[in-house]
Coordinates of C-alpha atoms and ligand atoms in Angstrom, one line a residue:
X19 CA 112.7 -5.7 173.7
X20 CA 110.2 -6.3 176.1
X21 CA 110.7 -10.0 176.4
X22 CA 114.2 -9.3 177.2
X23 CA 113.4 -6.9 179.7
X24 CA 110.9 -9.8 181.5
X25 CA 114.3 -11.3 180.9
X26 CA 115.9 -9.2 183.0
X27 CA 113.6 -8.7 185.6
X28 CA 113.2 -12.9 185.9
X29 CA 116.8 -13.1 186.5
X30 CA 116.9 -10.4 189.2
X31 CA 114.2 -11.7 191.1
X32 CA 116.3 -15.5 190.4
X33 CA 119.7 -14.1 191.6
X34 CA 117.5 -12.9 195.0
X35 CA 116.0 -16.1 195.8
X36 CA 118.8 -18.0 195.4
X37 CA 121.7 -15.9 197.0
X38 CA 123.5 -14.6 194.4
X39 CA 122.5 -10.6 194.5
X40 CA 120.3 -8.7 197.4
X41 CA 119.6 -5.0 197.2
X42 CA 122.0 -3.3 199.8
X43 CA 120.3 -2.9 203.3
X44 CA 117.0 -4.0 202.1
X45 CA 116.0 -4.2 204.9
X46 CA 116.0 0.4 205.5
X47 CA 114.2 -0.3 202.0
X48 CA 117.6 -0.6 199.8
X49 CA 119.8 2.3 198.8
X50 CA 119.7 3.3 194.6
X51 CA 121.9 1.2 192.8
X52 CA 123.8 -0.4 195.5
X53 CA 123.7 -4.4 195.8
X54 CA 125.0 -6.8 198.2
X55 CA 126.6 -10.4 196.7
X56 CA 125.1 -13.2 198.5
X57 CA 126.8 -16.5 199.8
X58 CA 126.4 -17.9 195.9
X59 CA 127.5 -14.4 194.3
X60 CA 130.5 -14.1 196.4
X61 CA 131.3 -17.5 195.2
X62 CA 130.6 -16.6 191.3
X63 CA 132.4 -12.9 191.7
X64 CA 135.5 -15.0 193.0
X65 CA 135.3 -17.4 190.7
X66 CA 135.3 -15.1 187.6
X67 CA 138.1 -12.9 189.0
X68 CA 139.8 -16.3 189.5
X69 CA 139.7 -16.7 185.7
X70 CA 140.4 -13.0 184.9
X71 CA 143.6 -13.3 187.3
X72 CA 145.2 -16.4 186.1
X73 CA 144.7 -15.5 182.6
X74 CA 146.7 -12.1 183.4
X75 CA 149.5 -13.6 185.3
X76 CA 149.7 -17.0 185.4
X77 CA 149.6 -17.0 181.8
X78 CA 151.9 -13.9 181.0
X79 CA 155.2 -14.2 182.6
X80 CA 155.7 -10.6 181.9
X81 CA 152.7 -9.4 184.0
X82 CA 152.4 -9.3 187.5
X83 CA 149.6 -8.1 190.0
X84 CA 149.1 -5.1 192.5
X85 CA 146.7 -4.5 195.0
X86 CA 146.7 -0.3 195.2
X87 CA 144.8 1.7 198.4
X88 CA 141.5 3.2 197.0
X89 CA 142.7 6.2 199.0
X90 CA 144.7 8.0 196.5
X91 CA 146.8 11.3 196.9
X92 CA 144.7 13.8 195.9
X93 CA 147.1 15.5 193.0
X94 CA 146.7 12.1 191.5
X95 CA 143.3 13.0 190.3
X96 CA 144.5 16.7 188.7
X97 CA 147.0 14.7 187.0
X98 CA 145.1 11.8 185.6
X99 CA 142.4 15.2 184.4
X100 CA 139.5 13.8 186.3
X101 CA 139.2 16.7 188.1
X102 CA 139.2 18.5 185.0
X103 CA 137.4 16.8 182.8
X104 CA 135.7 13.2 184.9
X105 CA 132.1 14.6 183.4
X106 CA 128.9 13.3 181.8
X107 CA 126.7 15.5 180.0
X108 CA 123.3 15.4 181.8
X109 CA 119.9 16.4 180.8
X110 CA 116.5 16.7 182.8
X111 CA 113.2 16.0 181.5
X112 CA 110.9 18.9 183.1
X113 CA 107.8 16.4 183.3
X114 CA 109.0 13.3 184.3
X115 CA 111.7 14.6 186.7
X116 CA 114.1 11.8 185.1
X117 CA 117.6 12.5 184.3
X118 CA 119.8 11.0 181.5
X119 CA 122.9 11.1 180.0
X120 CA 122.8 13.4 176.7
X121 CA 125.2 10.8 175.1
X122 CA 123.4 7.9 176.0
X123 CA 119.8 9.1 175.0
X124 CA 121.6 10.1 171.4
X125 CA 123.3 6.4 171.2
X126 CA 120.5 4.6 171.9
X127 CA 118.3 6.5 169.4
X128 CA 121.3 5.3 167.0
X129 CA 120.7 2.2 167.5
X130 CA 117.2 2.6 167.6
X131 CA 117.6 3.4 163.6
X132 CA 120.4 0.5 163.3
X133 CA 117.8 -2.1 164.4
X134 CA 115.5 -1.1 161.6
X135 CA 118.8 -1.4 159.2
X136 CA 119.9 -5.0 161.1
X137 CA 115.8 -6.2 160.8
X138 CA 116.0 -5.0 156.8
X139 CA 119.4 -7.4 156.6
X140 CA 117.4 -10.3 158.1
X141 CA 114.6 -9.9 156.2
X142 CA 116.3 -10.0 152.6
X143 CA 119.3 -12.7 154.3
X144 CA 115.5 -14.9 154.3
X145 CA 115.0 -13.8 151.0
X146 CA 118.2 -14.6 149.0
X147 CA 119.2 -17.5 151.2
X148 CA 122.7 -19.0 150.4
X149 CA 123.1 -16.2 147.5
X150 CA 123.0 -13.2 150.2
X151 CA 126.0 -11.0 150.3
X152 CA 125.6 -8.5 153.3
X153 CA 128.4 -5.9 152.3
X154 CA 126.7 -5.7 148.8
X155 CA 123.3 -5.1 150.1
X156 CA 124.7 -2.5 152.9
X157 CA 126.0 -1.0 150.1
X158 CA 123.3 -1.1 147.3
X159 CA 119.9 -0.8 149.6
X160 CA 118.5 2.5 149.6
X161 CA 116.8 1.8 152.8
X162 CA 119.9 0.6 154.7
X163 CA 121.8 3.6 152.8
X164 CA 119.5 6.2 154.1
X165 CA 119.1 5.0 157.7
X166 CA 122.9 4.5 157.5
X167 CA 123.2 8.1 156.6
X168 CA 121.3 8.8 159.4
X169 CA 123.3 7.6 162.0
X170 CA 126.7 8.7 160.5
X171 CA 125.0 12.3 160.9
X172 CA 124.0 11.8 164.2
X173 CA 127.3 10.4 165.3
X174 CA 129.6 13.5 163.4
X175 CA 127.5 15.7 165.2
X176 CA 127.6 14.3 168.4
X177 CA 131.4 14.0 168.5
X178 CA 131.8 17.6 167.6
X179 CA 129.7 19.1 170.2
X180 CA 131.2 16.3 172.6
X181 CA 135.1 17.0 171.7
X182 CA 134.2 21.0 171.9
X183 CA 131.9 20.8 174.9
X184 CA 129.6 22.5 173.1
X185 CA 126.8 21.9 175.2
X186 CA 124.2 23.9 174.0
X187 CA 124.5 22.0 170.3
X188 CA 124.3 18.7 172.0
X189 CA 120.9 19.6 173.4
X190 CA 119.7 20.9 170.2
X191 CA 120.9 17.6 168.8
X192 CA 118.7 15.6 171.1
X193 CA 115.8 18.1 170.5
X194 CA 116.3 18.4 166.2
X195 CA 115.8 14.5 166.5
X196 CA 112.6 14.4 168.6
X197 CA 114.2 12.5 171.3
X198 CA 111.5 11.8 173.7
X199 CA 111.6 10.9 177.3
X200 CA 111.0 7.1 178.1
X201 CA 108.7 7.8 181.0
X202 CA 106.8 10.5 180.5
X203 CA 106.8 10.6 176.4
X204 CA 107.5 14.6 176.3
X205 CA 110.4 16.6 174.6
X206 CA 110.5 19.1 177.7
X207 CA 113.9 18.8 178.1
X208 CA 116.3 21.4 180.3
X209 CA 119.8 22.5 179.6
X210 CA 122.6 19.9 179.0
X211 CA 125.1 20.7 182.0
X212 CA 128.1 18.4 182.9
X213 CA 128.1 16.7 186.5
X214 CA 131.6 15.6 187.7
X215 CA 131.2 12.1 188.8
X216 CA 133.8 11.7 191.5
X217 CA 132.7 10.9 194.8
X218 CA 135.0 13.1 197.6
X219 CA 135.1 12.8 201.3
X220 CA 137.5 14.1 204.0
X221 CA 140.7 12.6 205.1
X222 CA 141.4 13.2 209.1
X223 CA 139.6 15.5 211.3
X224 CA 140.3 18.5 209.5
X225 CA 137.3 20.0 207.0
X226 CA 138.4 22.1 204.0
X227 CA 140.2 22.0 200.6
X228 CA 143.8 21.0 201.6
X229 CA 141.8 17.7 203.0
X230 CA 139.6 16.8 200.7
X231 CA 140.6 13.4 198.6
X232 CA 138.6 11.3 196.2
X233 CA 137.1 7.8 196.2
X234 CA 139.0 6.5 193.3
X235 CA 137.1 6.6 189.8
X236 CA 139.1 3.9 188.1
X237 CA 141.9 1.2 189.6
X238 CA 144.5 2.6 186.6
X239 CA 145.8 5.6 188.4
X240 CA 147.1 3.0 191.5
X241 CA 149.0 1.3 188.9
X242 CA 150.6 4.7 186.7
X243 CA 151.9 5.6 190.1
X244 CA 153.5 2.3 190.8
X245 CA 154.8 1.9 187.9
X246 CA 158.4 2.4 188.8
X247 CA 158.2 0.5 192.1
X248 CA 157.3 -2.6 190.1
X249 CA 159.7 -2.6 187.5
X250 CA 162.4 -1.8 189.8
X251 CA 161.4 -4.6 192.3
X252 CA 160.6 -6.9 189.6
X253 CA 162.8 -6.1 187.1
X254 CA 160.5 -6.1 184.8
X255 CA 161.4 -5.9 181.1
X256 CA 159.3 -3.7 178.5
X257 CA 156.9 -4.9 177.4
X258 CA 155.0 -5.8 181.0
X259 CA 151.8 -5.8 182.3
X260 CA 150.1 -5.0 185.7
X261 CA 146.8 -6.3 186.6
X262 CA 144.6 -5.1 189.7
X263 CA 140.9 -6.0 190.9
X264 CA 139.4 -3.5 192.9
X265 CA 136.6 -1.3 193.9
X266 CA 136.1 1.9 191.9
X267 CA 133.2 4.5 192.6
X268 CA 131.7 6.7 190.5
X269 CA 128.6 9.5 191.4
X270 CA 126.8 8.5 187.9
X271 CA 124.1 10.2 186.4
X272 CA 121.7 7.2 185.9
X273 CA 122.4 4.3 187.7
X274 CA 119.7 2.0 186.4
X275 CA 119.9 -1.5 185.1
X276 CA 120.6 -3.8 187.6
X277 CA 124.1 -4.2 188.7
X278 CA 125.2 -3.3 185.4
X279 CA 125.4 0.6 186.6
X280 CA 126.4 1.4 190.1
X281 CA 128.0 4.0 191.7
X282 CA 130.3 1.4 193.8
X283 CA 131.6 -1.4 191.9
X284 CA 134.8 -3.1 191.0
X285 CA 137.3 -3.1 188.0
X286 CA 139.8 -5.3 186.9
X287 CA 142.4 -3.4 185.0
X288 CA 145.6 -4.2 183.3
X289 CA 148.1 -1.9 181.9
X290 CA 150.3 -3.3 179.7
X291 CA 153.8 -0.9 179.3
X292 CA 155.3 -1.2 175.4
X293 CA 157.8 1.4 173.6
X294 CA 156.3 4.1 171.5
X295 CA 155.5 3.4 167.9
X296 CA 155.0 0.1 168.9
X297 CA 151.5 0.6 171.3
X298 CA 148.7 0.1 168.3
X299 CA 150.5 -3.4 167.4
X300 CA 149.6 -4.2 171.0
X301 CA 146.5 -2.5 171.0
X302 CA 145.9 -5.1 168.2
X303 CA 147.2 -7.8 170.2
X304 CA 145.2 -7.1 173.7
X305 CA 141.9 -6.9 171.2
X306 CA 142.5 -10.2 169.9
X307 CA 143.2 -11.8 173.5
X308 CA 140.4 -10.1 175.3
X309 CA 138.1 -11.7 172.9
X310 CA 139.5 -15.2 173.4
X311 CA 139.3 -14.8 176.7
X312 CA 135.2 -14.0 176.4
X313 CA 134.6 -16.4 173.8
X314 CA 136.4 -19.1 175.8
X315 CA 134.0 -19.7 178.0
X316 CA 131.3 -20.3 175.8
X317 CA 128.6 -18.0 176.5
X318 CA 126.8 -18.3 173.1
X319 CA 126.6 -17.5 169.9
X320 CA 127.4 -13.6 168.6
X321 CA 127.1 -12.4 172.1
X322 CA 130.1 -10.2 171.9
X323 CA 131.0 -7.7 169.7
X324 CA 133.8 -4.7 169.2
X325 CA 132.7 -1.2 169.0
X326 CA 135.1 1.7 168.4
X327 CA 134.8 4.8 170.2
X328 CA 133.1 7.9 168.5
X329 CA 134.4 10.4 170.7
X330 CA 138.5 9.0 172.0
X331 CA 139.1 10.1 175.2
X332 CA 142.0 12.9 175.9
X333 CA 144.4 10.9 176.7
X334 CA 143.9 8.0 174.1
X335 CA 145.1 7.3 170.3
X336 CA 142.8 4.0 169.9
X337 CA 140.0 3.1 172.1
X338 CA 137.1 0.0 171.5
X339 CA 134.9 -1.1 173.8
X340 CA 133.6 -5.2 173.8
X341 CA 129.9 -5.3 174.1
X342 CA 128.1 -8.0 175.5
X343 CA 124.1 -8.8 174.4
X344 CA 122.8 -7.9 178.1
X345 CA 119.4 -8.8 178.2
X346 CA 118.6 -4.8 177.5
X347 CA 120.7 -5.2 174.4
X348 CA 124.1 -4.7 173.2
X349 CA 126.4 -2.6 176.0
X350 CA 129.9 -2.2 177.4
X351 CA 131.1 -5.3 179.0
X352 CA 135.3 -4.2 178.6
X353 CA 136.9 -1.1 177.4
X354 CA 140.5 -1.7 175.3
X355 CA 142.3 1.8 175.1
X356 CA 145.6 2.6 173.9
X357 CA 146.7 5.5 176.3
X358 CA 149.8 6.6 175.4
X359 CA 152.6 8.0 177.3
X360 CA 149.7 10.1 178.5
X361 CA 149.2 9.4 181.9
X362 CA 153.0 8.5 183.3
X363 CA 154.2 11.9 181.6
X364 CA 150.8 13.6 183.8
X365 CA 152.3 11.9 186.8
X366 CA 156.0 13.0 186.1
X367 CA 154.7 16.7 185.6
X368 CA 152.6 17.0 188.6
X369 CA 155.4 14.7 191.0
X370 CA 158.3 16.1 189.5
X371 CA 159.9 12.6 189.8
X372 CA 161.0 10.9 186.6
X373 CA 158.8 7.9 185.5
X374 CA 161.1 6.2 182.5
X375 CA 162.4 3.7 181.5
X376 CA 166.0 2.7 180.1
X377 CA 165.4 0.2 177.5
X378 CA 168.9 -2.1 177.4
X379 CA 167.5 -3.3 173.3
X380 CA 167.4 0.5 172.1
X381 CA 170.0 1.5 174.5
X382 CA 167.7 4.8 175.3
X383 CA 165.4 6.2 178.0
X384 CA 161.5 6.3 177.3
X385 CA 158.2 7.0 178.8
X386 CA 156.6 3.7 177.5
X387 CA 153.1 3.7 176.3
X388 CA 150.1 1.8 178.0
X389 CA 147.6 -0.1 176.6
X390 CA 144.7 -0.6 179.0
X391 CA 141.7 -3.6 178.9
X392 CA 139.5 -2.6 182.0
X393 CA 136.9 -4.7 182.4
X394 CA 134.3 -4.4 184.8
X395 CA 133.7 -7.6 187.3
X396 CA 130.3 -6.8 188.1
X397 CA 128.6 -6.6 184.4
X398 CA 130.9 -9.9 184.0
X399 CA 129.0 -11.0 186.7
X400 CA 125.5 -10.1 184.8
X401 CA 127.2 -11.3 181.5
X402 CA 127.6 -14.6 183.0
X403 CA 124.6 -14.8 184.7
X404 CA 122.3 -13.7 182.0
X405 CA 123.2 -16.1 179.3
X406 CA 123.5 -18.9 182.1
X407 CA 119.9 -18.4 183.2
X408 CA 118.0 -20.7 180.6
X409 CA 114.9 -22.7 181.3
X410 CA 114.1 -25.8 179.9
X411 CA 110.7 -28.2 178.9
X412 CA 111.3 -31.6 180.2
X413 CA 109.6 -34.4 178.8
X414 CA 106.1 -35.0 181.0
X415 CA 105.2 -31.2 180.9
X416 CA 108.3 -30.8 183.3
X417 CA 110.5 -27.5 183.3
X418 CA 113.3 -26.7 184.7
X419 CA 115.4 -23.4 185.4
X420 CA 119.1 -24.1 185.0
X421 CA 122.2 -21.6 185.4
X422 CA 124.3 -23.2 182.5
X423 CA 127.4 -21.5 184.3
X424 CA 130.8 -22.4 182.7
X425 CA 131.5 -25.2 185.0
X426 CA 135.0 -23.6 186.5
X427 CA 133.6 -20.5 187.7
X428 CA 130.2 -22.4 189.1
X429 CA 129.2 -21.0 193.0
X430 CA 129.2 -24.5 193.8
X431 CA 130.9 -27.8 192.2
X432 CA 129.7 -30.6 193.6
X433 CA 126.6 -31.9 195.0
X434 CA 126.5 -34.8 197.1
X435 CA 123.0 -36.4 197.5
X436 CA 122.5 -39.2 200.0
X437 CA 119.5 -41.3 198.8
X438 CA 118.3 -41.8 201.7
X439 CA 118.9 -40.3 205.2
X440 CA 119.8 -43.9 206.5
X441 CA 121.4 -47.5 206.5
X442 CA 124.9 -45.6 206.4
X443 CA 124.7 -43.5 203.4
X444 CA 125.1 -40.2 204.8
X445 CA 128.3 -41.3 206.6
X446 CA 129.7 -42.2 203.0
X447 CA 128.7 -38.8 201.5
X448 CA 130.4 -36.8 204.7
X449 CA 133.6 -39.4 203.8
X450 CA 133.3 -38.3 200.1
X451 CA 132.7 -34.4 200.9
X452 CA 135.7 -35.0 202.6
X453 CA 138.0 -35.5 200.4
X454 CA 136.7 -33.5 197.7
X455 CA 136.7 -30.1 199.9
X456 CA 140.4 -29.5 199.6
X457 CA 139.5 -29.1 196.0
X458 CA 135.9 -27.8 195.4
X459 CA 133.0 -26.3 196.7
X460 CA 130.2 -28.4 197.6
X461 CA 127.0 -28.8 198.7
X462 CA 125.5 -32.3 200.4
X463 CA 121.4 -32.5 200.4
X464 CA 119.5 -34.6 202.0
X465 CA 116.1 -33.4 202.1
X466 CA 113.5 -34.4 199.4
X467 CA 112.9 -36.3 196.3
X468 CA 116.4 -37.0 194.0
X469 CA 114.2 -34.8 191.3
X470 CA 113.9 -32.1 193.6
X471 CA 117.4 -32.3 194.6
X472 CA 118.6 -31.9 191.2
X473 CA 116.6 -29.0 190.4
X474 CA 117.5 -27.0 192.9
X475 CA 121.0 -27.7 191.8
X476 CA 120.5 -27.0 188.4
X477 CA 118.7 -23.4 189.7
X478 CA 122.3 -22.5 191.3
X479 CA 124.2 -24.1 188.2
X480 CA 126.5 -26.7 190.4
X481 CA 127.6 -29.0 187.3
X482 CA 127.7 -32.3 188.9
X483 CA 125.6 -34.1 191.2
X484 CA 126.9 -37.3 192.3
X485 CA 124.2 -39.7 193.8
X486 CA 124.7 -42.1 196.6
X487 CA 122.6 -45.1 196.5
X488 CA 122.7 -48.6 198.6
X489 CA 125.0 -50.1 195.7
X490 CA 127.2 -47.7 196.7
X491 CA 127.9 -49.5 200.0
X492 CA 128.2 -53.0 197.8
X493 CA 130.3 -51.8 195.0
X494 CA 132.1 -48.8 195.7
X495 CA 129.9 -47.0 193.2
X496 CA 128.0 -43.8 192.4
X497 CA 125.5 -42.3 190.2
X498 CA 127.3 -38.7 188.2
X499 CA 124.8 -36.3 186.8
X500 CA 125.7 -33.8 184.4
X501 CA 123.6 -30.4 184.3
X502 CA 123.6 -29.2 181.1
X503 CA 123.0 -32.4 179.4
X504 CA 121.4 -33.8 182.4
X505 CA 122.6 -37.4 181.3
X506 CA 123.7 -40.1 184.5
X507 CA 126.4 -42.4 184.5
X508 CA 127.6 -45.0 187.0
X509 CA 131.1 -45.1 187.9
X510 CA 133.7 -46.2 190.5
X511 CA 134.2 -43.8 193.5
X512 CA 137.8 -44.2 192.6
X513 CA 137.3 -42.0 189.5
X514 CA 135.2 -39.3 190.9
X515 CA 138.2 -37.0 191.4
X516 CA 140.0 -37.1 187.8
X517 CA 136.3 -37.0 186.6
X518 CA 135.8 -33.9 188.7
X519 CA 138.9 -32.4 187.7
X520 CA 138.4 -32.8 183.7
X521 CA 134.9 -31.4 184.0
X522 CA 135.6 -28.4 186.5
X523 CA 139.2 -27.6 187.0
X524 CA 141.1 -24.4 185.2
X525 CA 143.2 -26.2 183.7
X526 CA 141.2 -27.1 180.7
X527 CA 139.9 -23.9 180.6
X528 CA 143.2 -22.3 180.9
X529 CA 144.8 -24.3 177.8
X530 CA 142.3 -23.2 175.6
X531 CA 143.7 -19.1 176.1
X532 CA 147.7 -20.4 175.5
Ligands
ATP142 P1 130.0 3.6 180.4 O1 130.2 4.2 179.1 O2 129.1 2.4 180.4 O3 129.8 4.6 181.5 P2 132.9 3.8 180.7 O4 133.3 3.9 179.3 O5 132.8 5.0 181.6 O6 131.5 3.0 180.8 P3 135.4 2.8 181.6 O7 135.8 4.0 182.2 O8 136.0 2.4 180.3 O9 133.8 2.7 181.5 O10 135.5 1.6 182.7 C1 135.9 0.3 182.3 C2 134.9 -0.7 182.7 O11 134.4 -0.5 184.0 C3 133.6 -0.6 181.8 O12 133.8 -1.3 180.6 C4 132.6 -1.3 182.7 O13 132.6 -2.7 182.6 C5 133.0 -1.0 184.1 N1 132.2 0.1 184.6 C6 132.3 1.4 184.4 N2 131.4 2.1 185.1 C7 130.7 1.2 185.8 C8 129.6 1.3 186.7 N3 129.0 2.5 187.0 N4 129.1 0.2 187.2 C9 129.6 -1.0 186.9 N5 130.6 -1.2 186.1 C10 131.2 -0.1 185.5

């Protein structure tokens, strides 16, 4: 745990010095949980919504995009319930001052007693090699069994005080299981209370109620309210998708973690409109493509994994989250709900206008059900990032820090390296960065040894270097370096392009999700 919290703390300090993430106005001494993308950042951010976008609708000919105001009319919020009901549980510890989220502090004790049960597994898998059979020996151990046991306790209990708001039993939950506080080590804990998370603010000049609207929560609502609008204007035929990026704010409790928390951050959301009866076959569905779309870009062994909801949400029937292997452990990366007629039948209720739809196969009208993957760009970012960031020994006691970044979504593609800052060879890397930057981002450097050169690449991930030496002017030839495998070849100038666009275009990347 604590390597992987070095972890964390390396790559933070990385993503600083290279322009990928700054703490917001660092320079008034930052603001909590706030970060700024650099000039590399941008470039990744873009990059990965890039991938999330195409996949959505390029792909999908029955989904199409929307770009929704964050401004939202305020009965829009009493409708979706997070007015109502947008709350977290928090808790106080009276000697550290600290504040947590009840739920949190009682799922990570869970897991606390499933890492003794997932170290047990290991241990005998060592033991029994080949022979091993995990579901026998999850059923059979009496270790596994009791600590097991443990959990499905904690969890039953947990849901019921969650799903009656019982916030006096949750409290006694955390203080039955001597839960203690990270910081201070004591079991002084206050009441549970719940904290509505919405940020609000005041439209026009006028103070009071009737003005008061909300910093959008979530990027769904924009779409449940459009819904009409773009099947009308689209003619758009159930089943169909729309898919937004945008900014989403939430006032949350703990906002630790990076950039995997924040209070501002952005969403990218699609709601996917099917008849009823027939939403958990797509819930099924969206699962299945979700994780081809993580997988696809090759992040590493059993990084991902599905985890269903304990407590489903009021307005869902089926709800899993994908968790990614952050570098503090398994966490939400994406969140896969079916939401059922739910929030379009909210809408209709509080607008009085009809939201449904007249379905010409089953001749009938309908308010379709929705089934939602909302994924959030920023902890792609850190997902990304974090198993990217890998260093390297090098043969002569060198090492090198490299962002293996799947080559598509790579800040930059291309660097062009001059060997020397004379006899003409500069002029032929300006001619070659000019051609190239129709297609790809690049970077020329001129400044210090070819080693040095490539390093620094390899510290912002670009994929390819392409080297330009005197036999360059001779032959019409360059040196290509590949990152990951760091291997060189020579080639013609005249293939640098379709070489280019194998290693770093979407298409390949794109075929693999067809
Ligand atoms: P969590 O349980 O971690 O608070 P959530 O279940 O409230 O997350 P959803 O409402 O399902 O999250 O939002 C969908 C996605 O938006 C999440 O999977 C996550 O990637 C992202 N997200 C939610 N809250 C934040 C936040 N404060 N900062 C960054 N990303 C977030």
């Amino acid at each position: 745990m604590e390597q992987k919290q070095d972890k964390l703390k390396e790559i933070i300090s990385h993503a600083k010095e290279y322009g990928f993430v700054f703490p917001s106005s660092e320079i008034y001494d930052g603001l909590a949980a706030t970060y700024d993308y650099g000039q590399l950042g941008a470039e990744l951010k873009n990059n990965i919504k890039q991938y999330w976008w195409k996949s959505m609708t390029q792909m999908h000919q029955n989904i199409v995009g929307l770009d929704a105001s964050i401004f939202m009319h305020p009965t829009t919020w009493k409708a979706s319930g997070h007015v109502d009901a947008f709350n977290d549980p928090l808790i106080d510890n009276k000697d550290s001052k600290k504040r947590y989220r009840a739920d949190v502090l009682l799922e990570e004790h869970m897991e606390k007693i499933n890492k003794k049960i997932i170290k047990e597994i290991t241990k005998a898998k060592k033991r029994f090699g080949e022979k091993f059979d995990e579901t026998e020996f999850r059923k059979t151990n009496p270790n596994v069994l009791r600590n097991q046991g443990k959990i499905n306790d904690i969890e039953a209990s947990m849901k019921k005080s969650l799903e009656e708001n019982d916030l006096e039993a949750l409290r006694n939950l955390i203080v039955d299981l001597e839960i203690s506080c990270p910081i201070s080590g004591s079991k002084n804990w206050t009441e549970v209370r719940q904290f509505n998370l919405m940020f609000s603010t005041e439209m026009g000049s006028v103070a009071g109620d009737a003005s008061t609207i909300y910093l959008r929560p979530e990027t769904a609502q924009g779409i449940f309210v459009n819904f009409l609008n773009v099947q009308k204007s689209g003619r758009m035929k159930i089943p169909f998708g729309i898919a937004q990026i945008g900014k989403a704010f939430r006032n949350e409790i703990i906002a630790r973690q990076f950039i995997f928390r924040m209070r501002e951050f952005e969403q990218m959301e699609m709601q996917f409109f099917v008849p009823p009866g027939e939403e958990l076959k797509w819930y099924d569905y969206w699962k299945t493509q979700r994780e081809k779309w993580h997988k696809n870009l090759n992040l590493g062994e059993d990084l991902h994994r599905f985890h269903d909801h304990i407590k489903l949400a009021h307005y869902a029937n089926a709800a899993c989250d994908i968790e990614f292997d952050f570098p503090m452990g398994f966490k939400e990366l994406e969140g896969i709900h079916s939401r059922t007629d739910f929030d379009l039948k909210q809408h209709e209720k509080h607008s009085g206008k009809k939201l449904s739809y007249f379905d010409p196969e089953r001749n009938e009208s309908y308010v379709p059900y929705v089934i939602e993957t909302s994924i959030g760009l920023d902890r792609m970012f850190l997902a990304v990032l974090s198993a990217s960031f890998t260093k390297e020994n090098l043969e002569n006691n060198a090492s090198r820090t490299v962002l293996k970044i799947p080559a598509p979504l790579a800040p930059v593609k291309v660097a062009i390296l001059p060997l020397v800052k004379k006899d003409g060879l500069p002029e032929v890397a300006n001619e070659l960065a000019n051609k190239l930057k129709f297609d790809y981002n690049f970077q020329i450097d001129i400044k210090d040894s070819i080693g040095k050169r490539y390093r620094r690449q390899d510290a912002i991930g670009t994929p390819i270097c392409i080297t330009i030496d005197h036999q360059t002017k001779t032959d019409h030839t360059v040196t290509i370096r590949f990152r990951d495998s760091m291997k060189q070849e020579r080639v013609s100038m005249d293939h640098i392009e379709m070489i280019l666009n194998e290693q770093l275009g979407w298409k390949n990347l794109l075929t693999k999700l067809a």
